[in-house]
Amino acid sequence: MKQVGKKAEEQEKEAMRRREGTVAFRMREHRIVLAGGIFTVLFAFFILAMGMEYPASGSNKVLFYIEVCALAAVGILGCVRGLFRGLSVDEMNMCYVNWRGRKKNFSLDDIGYCKVGLSNGRDDIMLYDLLGKRLCKLEFSMKGSGELLQYLLDNQIRIEWKSSLKRSVSMPVTEALLRETAICQEEVSKYTEELYGRVQALLQDWEKQNKSFGAYWEFGYGEFSGVQLEGKENLWNRRETLPETKEELPEVYECILEAYLKKDNEYVLDRKNEVVCILIPYLVRGYSYQVGERLRLRKMNEDVVLDWVKTQLEQLTQILPKRKYHTEPLVLKHELRKNAGIRSQVENKADVQKKEKANILDVSDVLQ
């Protein structure tokens, strides 16, 4: 109960810092590192006790004690690493503690650039000063690594990495994060409109190449606030969506590109009764890690989005003929839109008038 209360208190403090626009977090080893170190030390003592209690005849005692000491040393190293190693960030001030407990203090202004290892089994984040001297080395496996990368990105620290040669689904999520950019909420409409056309071309091309399936795509953008997203993992069950006419985005906002496969006006489902769909978060607005900034709207790189769509379409082309699917006349409970972002009532009325004029022209063409 005390641990639950302490965790809730820490989350409340973190939420308060976010609301106030302050940045403070800690990157550290996962508890499994400390637990593994403790287990290794206890196991070494167990082996030592068993060896002393039941000594093997003709065994080399010196070699036995060396092996036990080496095992204990590895366990102690894990304990020390789990207890001390990490990076604390408080606004612009940073404090790195290595596995030996030695501290190194530096500020955001001291960081020249960051190198990130994404390929060849590498898992490291290395910070360098303005002269190219290494400040510290950390790993993605550490708790808080995502926060550190977002902190560096939001504060415009140059990050170098070798691009993954693999495509989309195989691309590390970290690389997709590194390709994100910050935009203003006034730019959302422009970017979503451009991406919609490019995705539409991909989906239509897939439909032409796979006419034998007799299937087509229903797609668009779903817009949600943080309250609407909370505790709802399945987009299909989300009934509420943001109003189309809005002059301000909510503080926590997410725009998701959604595409649902349909046949004969019914949705395609697999054997697990899950809808066949493509869901990609395109725009996310949340709390910023930039010092002095409270909120930030982040946009995923369009090439990454299109590459993900391409790969999922390629996979579906191979999978659909091999597996059993069925259709059901379901109803999507939230609205899919061709555009997203802030939209005033005046703009909405203008669009309605354009649609009405287009309908009138269509009718007149038919009459002629």
Tab-separated table of C-alpha atoms in Angstrom, residues 59-342:
chain	number	residue	atom	x	y	z
A	59	SER	CA	38.806	-30.838	-6.641
A	60	ASN	CA	41.009	-27.769	-7.026
A	61	LYS	CA	40.006	-25.531	-4.111
A	62	VAL	CA	41.897	-22.524	-5.457
A	63	LEU	CA	40.056	-22.666	-8.772
A	64	PHE	CA	36.747	-23.153	-6.919
A	65	TYR	CA	37.263	-20.042	-4.792
A	66	ILE	CA	38.347	-18.008	-7.825
A	67	GLU	CA	35.142	-18.958	-9.653
A	68	VAL	CA	32.984	-18.110	-6.627
A	69	CYS	CA	34.736	-14.753	-6.171
A	70	ALA	CA	34.286	-13.940	-9.867
A	71	LEU	CA	30.576	-14.759	-9.673
A	72	ALA	CA	30.195	-12.638	-6.537
A	73	ALA	CA	32.073	-9.766	-8.223
A	74	VAL	CA	29.663	-9.858	-11.175
A	75	GLY	CA	26.724	-9.745	-8.770
A	76	ILE	CA	28.184	-6.854	-6.795
A	77	LEU	CA	28.818	-4.968	-10.033
A	78	GLY	CA	25.164	-5.463	-10.985
A	79	CYS	CA	24.032	-4.186	-7.571
A	80	VAL	CA	26.226	-1.080	-7.763
A	81	ARG	CA	25.152	-0.403	-11.333
A	82	GLY	CA	21.480	-0.788	-10.470
A	83	LEU	CA	21.773	1.505	-7.433
A	84	PHE	CA	23.931	4.328	-8.757
A	85	ARG	CA	24.177	4.510	-12.553
A	86	GLY	CA	21.875	7.011	-14.221
A	87	LEU	CA	21.263	10.538	-15.435
A	88	SER	CA	19.187	13.137	-13.577
A	89	VAL	CA	17.736	16.111	-15.462
A	90	ASP	CA	16.369	19.227	-13.771
A	91	GLU	CA	15.549	21.969	-16.268
A	92	MET	CA	18.936	22.705	-17.913
A	93	ASN	CA	21.056	21.004	-15.240
A	94	MET	CA	22.158	17.393	-15.678
A	95	CYS	CA	24.008	14.992	-13.375
A	96	TYR	CA	25.471	11.703	-14.610
A	97	VAL	CA	26.500	8.966	-12.165
A	98	ASN	CA	28.577	6.056	-13.506
A	99	TRP	CA	28.576	2.480	-12.229
A	100	ARG	CA	31.251	3.349	-9.667
A	101	GLY	CA	29.142	6.129	-8.173
A	102	ARG	CA	31.213	8.997	-9.593
A	103	LYS	CA	29.216	12.109	-10.497
A	104	LYS	CA	29.620	14.426	-13.452
A	105	ASN	CA	27.607	17.654	-13.583
A	106	PHE	CA	26.964	19.555	-16.802
A	107	SER	CA	24.231	21.676	-18.368
A	108	LEU	CA	22.204	21.598	-21.567
A	109	ASP	CA	24.447	24.320	-23.004
A	110	ASP	CA	27.480	22.046	-22.578
A	111	ILE	CA	26.067	19.428	-24.965
A	112	GLY	CA	27.406	19.757	-28.488
A	113	TYR	CA	25.677	16.770	-30.041
A	114	CYS	CA	24.393	13.261	-29.373
A	115	LYS	CA	25.171	9.979	-31.119
A	116	VAL	CA	22.572	7.240	-31.155
A	117	GLY	CA	23.304	3.611	-32.027
A	118	LEU	CA	20.425	1.916	-33.846
A	119	SER	CA	22.079	-0.760	-35.996
A	120	ASN	CA	24.391	-3.755	-35.643
A	121	GLY	CA	22.947	-4.646	-32.241
A	122	ARG	CA	23.971	-1.312	-30.730
A	123	ASP	CA	21.858	0.109	-27.946
A	124	ASP	CA	23.645	3.256	-26.835
A	125	ILE	CA	23.088	6.974	-26.404
A	126	MET	CA	26.302	9.006	-26.171
A	127	LEU	CA	26.444	12.697	-25.275
A	128	TYR	CA	29.391	14.856	-26.368
A	129	ASP	CA	30.430	18.352	-25.335
A	130	LEU	CA	31.101	21.293	-27.652
A	131	LEU	CA	34.691	20.104	-28.254
A	132	GLY	CA	33.666	16.551	-29.136
A	133	LYS	CA	34.670	15.006	-25.791
A	134	ARG	CA	32.298	12.352	-24.472
A	135	LEU	CA	30.206	13.438	-21.505
A	136	CYS	CA	28.446	10.140	-20.807
A	137	LYS	CA	27.236	6.899	-22.332
A	138	LEU	CA	23.777	5.448	-21.702
A	139	GLU	CA	21.581	2.694	-23.180
A	140	PHE	CA	18.060	2.472	-24.594
A	141	SER	CA	17.397	-0.384	-22.211
A	142	MET	CA	17.516	2.072	-19.303
A	143	LYS	CA	14.293	3.464	-17.895
A	144	GLY	CA	13.658	7.013	-19.110
A	145	SER	CA	15.631	6.716	-22.376
A	146	GLY	CA	12.620	7.890	-24.384
A	147	GLU	CA	12.299	10.966	-22.193
A	148	LEU	CA	15.968	11.815	-22.690
A	149	LEU	CA	15.685	11.603	-26.479
A	150	GLN	CA	12.543	13.742	-26.447
A	151	TYR	CA	14.321	16.223	-24.167
A	152	LEU	CA	17.245	16.474	-26.600
A	153	LEU	CA	14.958	16.779	-29.627
A	154	ASP	CA	12.719	19.415	-28.078
A	155	ASN	CA	15.750	21.483	-27.057
A	156	GLN	CA	17.182	21.240	-30.584
A	157	ILE	CA	20.298	19.253	-29.721
A	158	ARG	CA	21.833	17.749	-32.865
A	159	ILE	CA	21.384	13.977	-32.923
A	160	GLU	CA	23.421	11.759	-35.229
A	161	TRP	CA	22.448	8.205	-36.119
A	162	LYS	CA	22.910	5.696	-38.914
A	163	SER	CA	19.620	5.189	-40.677
A	164	SER	CA	18.166	1.702	-40.577
A	165	LEU	CA	18.350	-0.147	-43.888
A	166	LYS	CA	15.179	-2.038	-43.065
A	167	ARG	CA	11.784	-0.702	-43.992
A	168	SER	CA	8.867	0.560	-41.940
A	169	VAL	CA	7.639	-2.183	-39.603
A	170	SER	CA	11.230	-3.305	-39.018
A	171	MET	CA	12.340	0.281	-38.425
A	172	PRO	CA	13.084	0.928	-34.755
A	173	VAL	CA	10.459	3.084	-33.066
A	174	THR	CA	13.362	5.220	-31.871
A	175	GLU	CA	14.247	6.132	-35.450
A	176	ALA	CA	10.659	7.181	-36.150
A	177	LEU	CA	10.832	9.367	-33.025
A	178	LEU	CA	14.059	10.981	-34.230
A	179	ARG	CA	12.387	11.926	-37.504
A	180	GLU	CA	9.531	13.812	-35.808
A	181	THR	CA	9.254	17.575	-36.188
A	182	ALA	CA	7.449	20.287	-34.221
A	183	ILE	CA	4.762	22.340	-35.985
A	184	CYS	CA	2.207	25.033	-35.125
A	185	GLN	CA	-1.440	24.109	-34.746
A	186	GLU	CA	-2.247	26.448	-37.646
A	187	GLU	CA	-0.221	24.151	-39.942
A	188	VAL	CA	-2.138	20.981	-39.141
A	189	SER	CA	-4.755	21.477	-41.841
A	190	LYS	CA	-2.114	21.916	-44.561
A	191	TYR	CA	-0.073	18.866	-43.590
A	192	THR	CA	-3.058	16.542	-43.124
A	193	GLU	CA	-4.519	17.571	-46.475
A	194	GLU	CA	-1.237	16.834	-48.282
A	195	LEU	CA	-0.761	13.462	-46.575
A	196	TYR	CA	-4.380	12.466	-47.245
A	197	GLY	CA	-3.845	12.731	-50.994
A	198	ARG	CA	-0.637	10.671	-50.902
A	199	VAL	CA	-2.212	7.926	-48.783
A	200	GLN	CA	-5.302	7.911	-50.989
A	201	ALA	CA	-3.107	7.278	-54.040
A	202	LEU	CA	-1.419	4.322	-52.307
A	203	LEU	CA	-4.724	2.749	-51.247
A	204	GLN	CA	-6.326	3.221	-54.669
A	205	ASP	CA	-3.289	1.672	-56.337
A	206	TRP	CA	-3.564	-1.336	-53.999
A	207	GLU	CA	-7.258	-1.716	-54.855
A	208	LYS	CA	-6.467	-1.720	-58.603
A	209	GLN	CA	-3.690	-4.285	-58.234
A	210	ASN	CA	-5.840	-6.563	-56.064
A	211	LYS	CA	-9.219	-6.442	-57.802
A	212	SER	CA	-9.599	-10.178	-57.197
A	213	PHE	CA	-10.178	-9.473	-53.491
A	214	GLY	CA	-13.147	-7.235	-54.268
A	215	ALA	CA	-12.174	-5.093	-51.281
A	216	TYR	CA	-11.658	-1.374	-50.821
A	217	TRP	CA	-10.515	1.026	-48.092
A	218	GLU	CA	-12.425	3.468	-45.934
A	219	PHE	CA	-9.916	5.894	-44.473
A	220	GLY	CA	-9.443	9.295	-42.921
A	221	TYR	CA	-8.272	11.051	-39.768
A	222	GLY	CA	-9.615	10.457	-36.293
A	223	GLU	CA	-9.139	13.371	-33.882
A	224	PHE	CA	-9.150	12.739	-30.135
A	225	SER	CA	-8.326	14.522	-26.908
A	226	GLY	CA	-6.386	12.977	-24.047
A	227	VAL	CA	-9.603	12.316	-22.104
A	228	GLN	CA	-11.123	10.433	-25.047
A	229	LEU	CA	-8.004	8.298	-25.467
A	230	GLU	CA	-7.506	7.451	-21.802
A	231	GLY	CA	-8.135	3.799	-20.990
A	232	LYS	CA	-9.341	2.927	-24.505
A	233	GLU	CA	-6.890	0.759	-26.396
A	234	ASN	CA	-9.251	-0.156	-29.235
A	235	LEU	CA	-10.009	2.718	-31.615
A	236	TRP	CA	-13.059	0.849	-32.857
A	237	ASN	CA	-14.829	1.353	-29.538
A	238	ARG	CA	-14.218	5.084	-29.279
A	239	ARG	CA	-17.513	6.854	-29.680
A	240	GLU	CA	-16.419	10.426	-29.104
A	241	THR	CA	-14.286	12.555	-31.362
A	242	LEU	CA	-13.372	16.224	-31.328
A	243	PRO	CA	-15.860	18.576	-33.012
A	244	GLU	CA	-14.958	19.482	-36.579
A	245	THR	CA	-15.309	23.193	-35.854
A	246	LYS	CA	-12.717	24.147	-33.237
A	247	GLU	CA	-10.504	27.190	-32.922
A	248	GLU	CA	-8.048	25.613	-30.465
A	249	LEU	CA	-6.592	22.141	-30.073
A	250	PRO	CA	-6.840	20.513	-26.633
A	251	GLU	CA	-3.678	20.355	-24.550
A	252	VAL	CA	-3.388	16.609	-25.114
A	253	TYR	CA	-4.381	15.878	-28.698
A	254	GLU	CA	-3.858	13.007	-31.119
A	255	CYS	CA	-4.626	12.790	-34.820
A	256	ILE	CA	-4.589	9.191	-36.087
A	257	LEU	CA	-4.538	8.075	-39.697
A	258	GLU	CA	-7.063	5.235	-39.930
A	259	ALA	CA	-7.823	2.902	-42.839
A	260	TYR	CA	-10.396	0.067	-42.634
A	261	LEU	CA	-10.746	-2.697	-45.204
A	262	LYS	CA	-14.298	-3.206	-46.499
A	263	LYS	CA	-16.109	-5.492	-48.923
A	264	ASP	CA	-19.706	-5.158	-50.115
A	265	ASN	CA	-20.202	-2.211	-47.706
A	266	GLU	CA	-19.197	-4.395	-44.739
A	267	TYR	CA	-16.025	-4.389	-42.651
A	268	VAL	CA	-13.523	-7.226	-43.057
A	269	LEU	CA	-12.696	-9.141	-39.854
A	270	ASP	CA	-10.193	-11.920	-39.183
A	271	ARG	CA	-10.716	-15.191	-37.272
A	272	LYS	CA	-10.297	-13.353	-33.956
A	273	ASN	CA	-13.112	-10.962	-34.933
A	274	GLU	CA	-10.626	-8.098	-35.138
A	275	VAL	CA	-11.122	-5.506	-37.856
A	276	VAL	CA	-8.498	-5.477	-40.623
A	277	CYS	CA	-7.153	-1.951	-40.457
A	278	ILE	CA	-4.121	0.340	-40.551
A	279	LEU	CA	-3.761	2.744	-37.619
A	280	ILE	CA	-0.871	5.227	-37.483
A	281	PRO	CA	-0.607	8.171	-35.022
A	282	TYR	CA	0.339	11.126	-37.239
A	283	LEU	CA	0.057	14.168	-34.969
A	284	VAL	CA	0.439	14.289	-31.204
A	285	ARG	CA	0.195	17.316	-28.941
A	286	GLY	CA	1.402	16.956	-25.389
A	287	TYR	CA	3.695	18.353	-22.736
A	288	SER	CA	6.990	19.693	-23.982
A	289	TYR	CA	10.484	18.837	-22.757
A	290	GLN	CA	11.876	22.144	-23.993
A	291	VAL	CA	12.932	24.389	-21.145
A	292	GLY	CA	10.456	27.267	-20.865
A	293	GLU	CA	7.822	25.656	-23.110
A	294	ARG	CA	4.740	23.903	-21.746
A	295	LEU	CA	3.111	22.302	-24.809
A	296	ARG	CA	4.368	21.027	-28.156
A	297	LEU	CA	2.669	19.654	-31.269
A	298	ARG	CA	4.741	16.930	-32.951
A	299	LYS	CA	4.324	15.569	-36.478
A	300	MET	CA	5.576	12.204	-37.696
A	301	ASN	CA	7.667	12.226	-40.852
A	302	GLU	CA	5.425	11.670	-43.893
A	303	ASP	CA	7.909	9.336	-45.601
A	304	VAL	CA	7.880	7.110	-42.512
A	305	VAL	CA	4.062	7.081	-42.485
A	306	LEU	CA	3.866	6.227	-46.195
A	307	ASP	CA	6.508	3.529	-45.800
A	308	TRP	CA	4.517	1.956	-42.960
A	309	VAL	CA	1.358	2.027	-45.083
A	310	LYS	CA	3.186	0.453	-48.054
A	311	THR	CA	4.611	-2.353	-45.953
A	312	GLN	CA	1.294	-3.170	-44.298
A	313	LEU	CA	-0.395	-3.234	-47.696
A	314	GLU	CA	2.295	-5.605	-49.005
A	315	GLN	CA	1.785	-7.871	-46.013
A	316	LEU	CA	-1.974	-7.905	-46.525
A	317	THR	CA	-1.515	-8.852	-50.185
A	318	GLN	CA	0.359	-11.964	-49.049
A	319	ILE	CA	-1.771	-12.785	-46.014
A	320	LEU	CA	-5.343	-12.287	-47.300
A	321	PRO	CA	-5.398	-15.320	-49.651
A	322	LYS	CA	-3.888	-17.603	-46.974
A	323	ARG	CA	-6.195	-16.876	-44.040
A	324	LYS	CA	-9.907	-16.972	-43.404
A	325	TYR	CA	-11.791	-13.687	-43.167
A	326	HIS	CA	-15.424	-12.703	-42.930
A	327	THR	CA	-17.420	-9.479	-43.143
A	328	GLU	CA	-19.925	-7.911	-40.773
A	329	PRO	CA	-22.215	-4.867	-41.185
A	330	LEU	CA	-20.636	-2.912	-38.333
A	331	VAL	CA	-20.813	0.823	-37.788
A	332	LEU	CA	-17.739	2.930	-37.082
A	333	LYS	CA	-18.531	4.845	-33.903
A	334	HIS	CA	-16.328	7.862	-34.561
A	335	GLU	CA	-15.965	10.149	-37.548
A	336	LEU	CA	-13.222	9.873	-40.165
A	337	ARG	CA	-12.230	13.170	-41.791
A	338	LYS	CA	-10.290	14.223	-44.877
A	339	ASN	CA	-8.678	17.031	-42.920
A	340	ALA	CA	-7.791	17.815	-39.312
A	341	GLY	CA	-6.771	20.674	-37.055
A	342	ILE	CA	-8.346	23.958	-36.019
